[in-house]
Short mmCIF file of C-alpha atoms in Angstrom, two decimals:
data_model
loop_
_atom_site.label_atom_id
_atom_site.label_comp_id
_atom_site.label_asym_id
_atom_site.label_seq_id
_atom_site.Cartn_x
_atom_site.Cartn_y
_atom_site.Cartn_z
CA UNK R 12 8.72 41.65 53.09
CA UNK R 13 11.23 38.73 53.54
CA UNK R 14 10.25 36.95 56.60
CA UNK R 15 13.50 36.40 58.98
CA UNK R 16 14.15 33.31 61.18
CA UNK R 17 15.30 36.08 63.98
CA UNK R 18 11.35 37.43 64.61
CA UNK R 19 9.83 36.21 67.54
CA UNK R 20 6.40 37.00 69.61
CA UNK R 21 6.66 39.38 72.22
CA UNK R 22 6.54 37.84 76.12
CA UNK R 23 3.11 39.57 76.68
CA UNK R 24 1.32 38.34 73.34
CA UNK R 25 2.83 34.59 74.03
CA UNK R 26 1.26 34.74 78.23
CA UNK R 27 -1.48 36.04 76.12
CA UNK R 28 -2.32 33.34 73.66
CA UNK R 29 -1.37 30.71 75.95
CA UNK R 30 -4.24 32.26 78.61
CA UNK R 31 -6.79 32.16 75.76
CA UNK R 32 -5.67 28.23 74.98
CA UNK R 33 -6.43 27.50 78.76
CA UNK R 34 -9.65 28.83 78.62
CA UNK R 35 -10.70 27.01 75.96
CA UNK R 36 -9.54 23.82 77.06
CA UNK R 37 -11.46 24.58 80.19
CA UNK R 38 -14.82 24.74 78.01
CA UNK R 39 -14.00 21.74 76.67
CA UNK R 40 -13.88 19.97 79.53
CA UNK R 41 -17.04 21.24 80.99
CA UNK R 42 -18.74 20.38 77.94
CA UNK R 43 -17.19 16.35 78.02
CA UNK R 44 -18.16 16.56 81.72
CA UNK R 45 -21.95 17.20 80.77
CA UNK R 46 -21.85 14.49 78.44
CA UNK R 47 -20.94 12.06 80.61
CA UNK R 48 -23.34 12.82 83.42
CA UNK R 49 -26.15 12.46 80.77
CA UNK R 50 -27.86 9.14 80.98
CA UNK R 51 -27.36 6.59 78.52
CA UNK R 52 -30.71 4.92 77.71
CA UNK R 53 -30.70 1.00 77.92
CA UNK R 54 -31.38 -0.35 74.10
CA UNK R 55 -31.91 -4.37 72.97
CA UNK R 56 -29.73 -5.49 71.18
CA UNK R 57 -31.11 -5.77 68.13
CA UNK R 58 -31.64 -1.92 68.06
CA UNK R 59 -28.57 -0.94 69.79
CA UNK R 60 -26.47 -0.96 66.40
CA UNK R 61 -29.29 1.04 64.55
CA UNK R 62 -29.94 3.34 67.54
CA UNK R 63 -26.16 4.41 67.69
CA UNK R 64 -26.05 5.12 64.35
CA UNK R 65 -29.20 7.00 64.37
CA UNK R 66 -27.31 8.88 67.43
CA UNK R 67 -24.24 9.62 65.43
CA UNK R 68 -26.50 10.98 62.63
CA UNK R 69 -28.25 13.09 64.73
CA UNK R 70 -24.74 14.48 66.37
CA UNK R 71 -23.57 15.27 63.10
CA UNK R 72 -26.32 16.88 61.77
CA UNK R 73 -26.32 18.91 64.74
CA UNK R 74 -22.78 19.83 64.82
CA UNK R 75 -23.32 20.34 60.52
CA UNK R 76 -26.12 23.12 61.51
CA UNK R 77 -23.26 24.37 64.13
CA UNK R 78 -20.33 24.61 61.91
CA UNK R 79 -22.96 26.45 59.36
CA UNK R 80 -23.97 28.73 61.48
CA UNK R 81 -21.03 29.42 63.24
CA UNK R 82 -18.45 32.46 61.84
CA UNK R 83 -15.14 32.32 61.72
CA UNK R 84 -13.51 33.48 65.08
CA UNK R 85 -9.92 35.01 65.85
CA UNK R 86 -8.26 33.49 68.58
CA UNK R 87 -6.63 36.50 69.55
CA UNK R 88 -7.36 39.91 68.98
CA UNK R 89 -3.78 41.20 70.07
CA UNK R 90 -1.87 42.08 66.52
CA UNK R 91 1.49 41.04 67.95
CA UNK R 92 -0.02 37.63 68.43
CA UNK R 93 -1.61 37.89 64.88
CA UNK R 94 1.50 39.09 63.76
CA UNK R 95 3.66 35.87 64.83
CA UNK R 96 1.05 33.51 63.65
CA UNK R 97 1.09 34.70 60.42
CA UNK R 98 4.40 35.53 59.83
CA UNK R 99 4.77 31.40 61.62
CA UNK R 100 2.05 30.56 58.55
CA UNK R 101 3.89 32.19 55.81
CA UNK R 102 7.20 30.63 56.84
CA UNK R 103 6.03 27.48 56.69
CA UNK R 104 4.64 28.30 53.42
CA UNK R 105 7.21 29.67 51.94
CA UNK R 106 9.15 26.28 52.85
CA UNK R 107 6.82 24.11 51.41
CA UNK R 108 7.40 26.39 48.25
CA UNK R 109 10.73 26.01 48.22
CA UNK R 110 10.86 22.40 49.17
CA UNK R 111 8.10 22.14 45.80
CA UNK R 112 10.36 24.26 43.85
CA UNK R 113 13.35 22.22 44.53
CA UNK R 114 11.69 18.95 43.40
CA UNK R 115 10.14 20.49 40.20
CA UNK R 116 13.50 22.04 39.61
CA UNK R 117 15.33 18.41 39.86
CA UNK R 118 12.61 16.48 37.89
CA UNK R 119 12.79 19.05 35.09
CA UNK R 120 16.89 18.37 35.28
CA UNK R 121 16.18 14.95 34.86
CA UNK R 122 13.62 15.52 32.39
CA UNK R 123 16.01 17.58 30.06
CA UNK R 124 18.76 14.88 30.77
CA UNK R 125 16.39 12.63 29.25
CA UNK R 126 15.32 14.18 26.36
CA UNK R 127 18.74 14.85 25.23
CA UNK R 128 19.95 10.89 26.03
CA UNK R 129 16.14 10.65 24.25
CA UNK R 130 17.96 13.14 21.08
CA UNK R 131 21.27 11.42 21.23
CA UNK R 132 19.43 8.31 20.78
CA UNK R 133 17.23 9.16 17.72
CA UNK R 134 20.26 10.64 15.99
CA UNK R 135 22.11 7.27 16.21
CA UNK R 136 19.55 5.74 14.93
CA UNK R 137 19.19 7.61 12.08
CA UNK R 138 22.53 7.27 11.20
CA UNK R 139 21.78 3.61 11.77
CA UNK R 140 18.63 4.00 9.41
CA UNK R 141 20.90 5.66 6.62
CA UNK R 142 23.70 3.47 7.11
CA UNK R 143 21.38 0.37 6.40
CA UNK R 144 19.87 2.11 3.33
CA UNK R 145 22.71 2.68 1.95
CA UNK R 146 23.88 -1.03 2.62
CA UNK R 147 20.69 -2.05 1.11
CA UNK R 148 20.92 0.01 -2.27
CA UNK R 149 24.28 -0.71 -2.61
CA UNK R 150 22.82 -4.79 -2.00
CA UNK R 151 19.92 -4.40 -4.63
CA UNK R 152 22.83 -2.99 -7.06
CA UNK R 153 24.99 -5.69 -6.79
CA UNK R 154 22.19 -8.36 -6.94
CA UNK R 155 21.23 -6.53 -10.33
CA UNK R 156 24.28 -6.91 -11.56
CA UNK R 157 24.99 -10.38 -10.41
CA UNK R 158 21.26 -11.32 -12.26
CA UNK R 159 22.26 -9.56 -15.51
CA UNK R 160 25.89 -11.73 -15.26
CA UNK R 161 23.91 -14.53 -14.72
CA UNK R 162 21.43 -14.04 -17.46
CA UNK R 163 23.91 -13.04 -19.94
CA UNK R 164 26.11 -16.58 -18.59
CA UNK R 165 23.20 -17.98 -18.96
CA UNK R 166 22.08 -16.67 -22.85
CA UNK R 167 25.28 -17.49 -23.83
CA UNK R 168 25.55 -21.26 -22.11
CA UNK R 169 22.24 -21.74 -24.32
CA UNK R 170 23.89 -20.35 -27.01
CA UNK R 171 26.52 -22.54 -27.25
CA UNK R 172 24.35 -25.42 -26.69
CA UNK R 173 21.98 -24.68 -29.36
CA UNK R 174 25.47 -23.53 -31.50
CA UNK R 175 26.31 -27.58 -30.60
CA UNK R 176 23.16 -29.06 -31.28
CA UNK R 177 22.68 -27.29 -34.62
CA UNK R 178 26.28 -28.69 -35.50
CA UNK R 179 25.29 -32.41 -34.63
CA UNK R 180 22.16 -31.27 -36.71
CA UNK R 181 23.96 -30.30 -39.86
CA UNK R 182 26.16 -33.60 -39.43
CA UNK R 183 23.33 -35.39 -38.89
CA UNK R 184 21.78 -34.21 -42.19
CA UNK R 185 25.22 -34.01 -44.21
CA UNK R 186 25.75 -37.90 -43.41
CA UNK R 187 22.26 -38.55 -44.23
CA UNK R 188 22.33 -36.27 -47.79
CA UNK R 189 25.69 -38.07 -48.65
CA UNK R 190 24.63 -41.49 -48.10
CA UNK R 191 20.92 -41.31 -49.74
CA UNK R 192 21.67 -38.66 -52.35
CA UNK R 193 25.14 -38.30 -53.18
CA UNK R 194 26.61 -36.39 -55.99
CA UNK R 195 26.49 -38.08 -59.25
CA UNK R 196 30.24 -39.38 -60.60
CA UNK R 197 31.57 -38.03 -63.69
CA UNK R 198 33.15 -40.37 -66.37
CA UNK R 199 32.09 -43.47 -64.14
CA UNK R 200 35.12 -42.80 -61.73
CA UNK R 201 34.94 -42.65 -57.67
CA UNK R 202 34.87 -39.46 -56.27
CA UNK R 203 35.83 -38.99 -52.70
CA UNK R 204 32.70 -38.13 -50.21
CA UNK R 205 31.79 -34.25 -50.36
CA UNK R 206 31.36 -31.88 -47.78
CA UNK R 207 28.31 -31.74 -46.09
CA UNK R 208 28.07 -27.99 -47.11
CA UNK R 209 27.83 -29.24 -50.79
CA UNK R 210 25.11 -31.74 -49.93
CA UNK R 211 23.32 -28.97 -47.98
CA UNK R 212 23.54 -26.86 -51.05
CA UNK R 213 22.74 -29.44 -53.51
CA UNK R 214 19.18 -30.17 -51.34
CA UNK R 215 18.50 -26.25 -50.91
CA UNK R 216 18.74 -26.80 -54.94
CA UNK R 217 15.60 -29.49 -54.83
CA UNK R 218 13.91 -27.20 -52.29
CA UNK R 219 14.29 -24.47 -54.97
CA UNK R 220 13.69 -27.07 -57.88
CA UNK R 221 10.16 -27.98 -56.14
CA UNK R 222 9.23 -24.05 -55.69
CA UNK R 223 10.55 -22.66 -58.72
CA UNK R 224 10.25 -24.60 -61.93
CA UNK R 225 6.96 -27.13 -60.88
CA UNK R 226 5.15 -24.43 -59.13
CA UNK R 227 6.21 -22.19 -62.11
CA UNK R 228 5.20 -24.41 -64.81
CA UNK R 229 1.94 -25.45 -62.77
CA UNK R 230 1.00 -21.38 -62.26
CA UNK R 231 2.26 -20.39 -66.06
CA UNK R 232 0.73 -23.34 -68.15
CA UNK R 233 -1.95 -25.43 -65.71
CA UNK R 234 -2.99 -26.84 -69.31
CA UNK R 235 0.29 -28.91 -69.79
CA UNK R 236 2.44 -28.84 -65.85
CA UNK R 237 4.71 -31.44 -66.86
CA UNK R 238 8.22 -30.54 -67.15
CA UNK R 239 10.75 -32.41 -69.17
CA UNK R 240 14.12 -34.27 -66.76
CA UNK R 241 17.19 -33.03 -67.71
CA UNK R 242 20.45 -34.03 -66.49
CA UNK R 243 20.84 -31.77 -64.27
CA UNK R 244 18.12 -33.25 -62.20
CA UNK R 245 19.37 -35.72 -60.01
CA UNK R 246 17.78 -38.97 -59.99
CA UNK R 247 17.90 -39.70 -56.45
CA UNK R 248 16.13 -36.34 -56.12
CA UNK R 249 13.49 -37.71 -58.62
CA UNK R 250 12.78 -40.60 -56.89
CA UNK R 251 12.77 -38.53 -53.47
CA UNK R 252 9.83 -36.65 -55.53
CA UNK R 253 7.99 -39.50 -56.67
CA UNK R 254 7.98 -41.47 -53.75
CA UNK R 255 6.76 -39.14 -51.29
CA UNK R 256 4.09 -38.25 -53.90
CA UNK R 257 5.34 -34.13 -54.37
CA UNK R 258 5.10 -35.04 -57.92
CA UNK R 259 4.19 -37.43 -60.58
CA UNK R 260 5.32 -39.24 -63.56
CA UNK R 261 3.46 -38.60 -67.40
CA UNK R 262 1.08 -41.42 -67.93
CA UNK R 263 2.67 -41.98 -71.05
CA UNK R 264 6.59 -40.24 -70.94
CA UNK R 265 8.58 -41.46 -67.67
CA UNK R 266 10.84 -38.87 -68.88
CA UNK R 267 8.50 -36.04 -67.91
CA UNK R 268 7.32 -35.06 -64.30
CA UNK R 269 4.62 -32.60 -63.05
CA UNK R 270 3.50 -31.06 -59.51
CA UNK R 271 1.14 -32.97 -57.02
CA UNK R 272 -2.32 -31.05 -57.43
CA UNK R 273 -2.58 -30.35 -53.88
CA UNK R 274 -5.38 -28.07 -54.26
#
């Protein structure tokens, strides 16, 4: 039953209780009153810390064997005083309950306040998290592209150089194919310098003289390799042959040339 503020001990039970309290003080008194009539012995000094402990051990031991054998003892036997005293007990109880309940209530408030600051937290940064990945994709994909710009930029900026180079090459090789072996004149009159792509041609045509009619004649008859000059064989190509030993004059006919036994 709900205990109510309003109940109080009857008049009798209180004269009661308080005559039982009075009595027992009165004991107690009796009992310090003995004590201090009892002689105190005289002790040295050196034993008087060691015999006062050896006293207090002694005391409570004995008052160890007391509590042991003693049983538990009701104050008052009246039930109206048993009555207050408990229903005194529970109310104070019951408000240390409540006052326990009250601070478990606000520390779980301010636990669940937490976790969801806690929640609202970790959801930002999440959205933090996927906000940055997506930064960092969309990064990598423009770096990508940026490197495959570059490269290209870059394949082509070599391209052009080597396109340069092998111009200044070719003009290189044109001057030096029209000033060592030029075209031969017709009917003794000055021609005008040719192209270089003409003097390119006209050396791809030694290149192709060397490979195709020496090497032929050298692989079809090795019993006679010479082959016989014509006029459409250039002289300065000749002498390009003969001095950088590719080929070699007949002992006995200038007018005949064979391949360099290189084997």
């Amino acid at each position: 039953p709900e205990i109510t503020k309003d109940s109080v001990c009857p008049v009798d039970a209180k004269e009661e209780l308080l005559d039982e309290c009075e009595s027992i003080w009165k004991q107690m008194e009796e009992c310090q009153s003995k004590l201090m009539l009892l002689g105190t012995e005289t002790l040295l000094k050196s034993d008087a810390k060691l015999s006062l402990l050896m006293m207090r051990v002694k005391a409570l031991t004995a008052e160890y064997n007391q509590w042991q054998k003693r049983s538990p003892e009701l104050i008052s036997t009246n039930p109206d005083v048993l009555l207050a005293l408990g229903k005194e007990e529970l109310q104070k109880v019951k408000n240390d309950l409540e006052m326990v309940l009250s601070t478990v209530q606000s520390k779980n408030k301010q636990l669940e306040e937490d976790l969801k600051r806690e929640q609202q937290w970790h959801e930002e940064q999440e959205q933090i998290l996927d906000t940055l990945n997506g930064i960092e994709e969309e990064t990598k994909t423009q770096v990508e592209q940026l490197s495959k710009k570059r490269a290209f930029h870059e394949v082509l900026n070599k391209m052009l150089k080597l396109k340069i180079y092998k111009e200044e090459l070719l003009n290189a090789l044109g001057e030096f194919l029209e000033e060592h072996f030029p075209l031969p004149e017709k009917g003794g009159s000055t021609k005008k310098k040719v192209r270089f792509s003409y003097c390119f041609v006209h050396f791809i045509n030694l290149i192709l003289l060397v490979f195709q009619i020496l090497i032929n004649k050298s692989m079809t008859t090795p019993h006679e390799p010479y082959v016989t000059i014509s006029d459409s064989f250039w002289p300065p190509y000749i002498e390009l042959l003969l001095r950088y030993g590719i080929a070699l004059r007949h002992p006995e006919d200038p007018n005949r040339i064979r391949l360099e036994a290189f084997h």
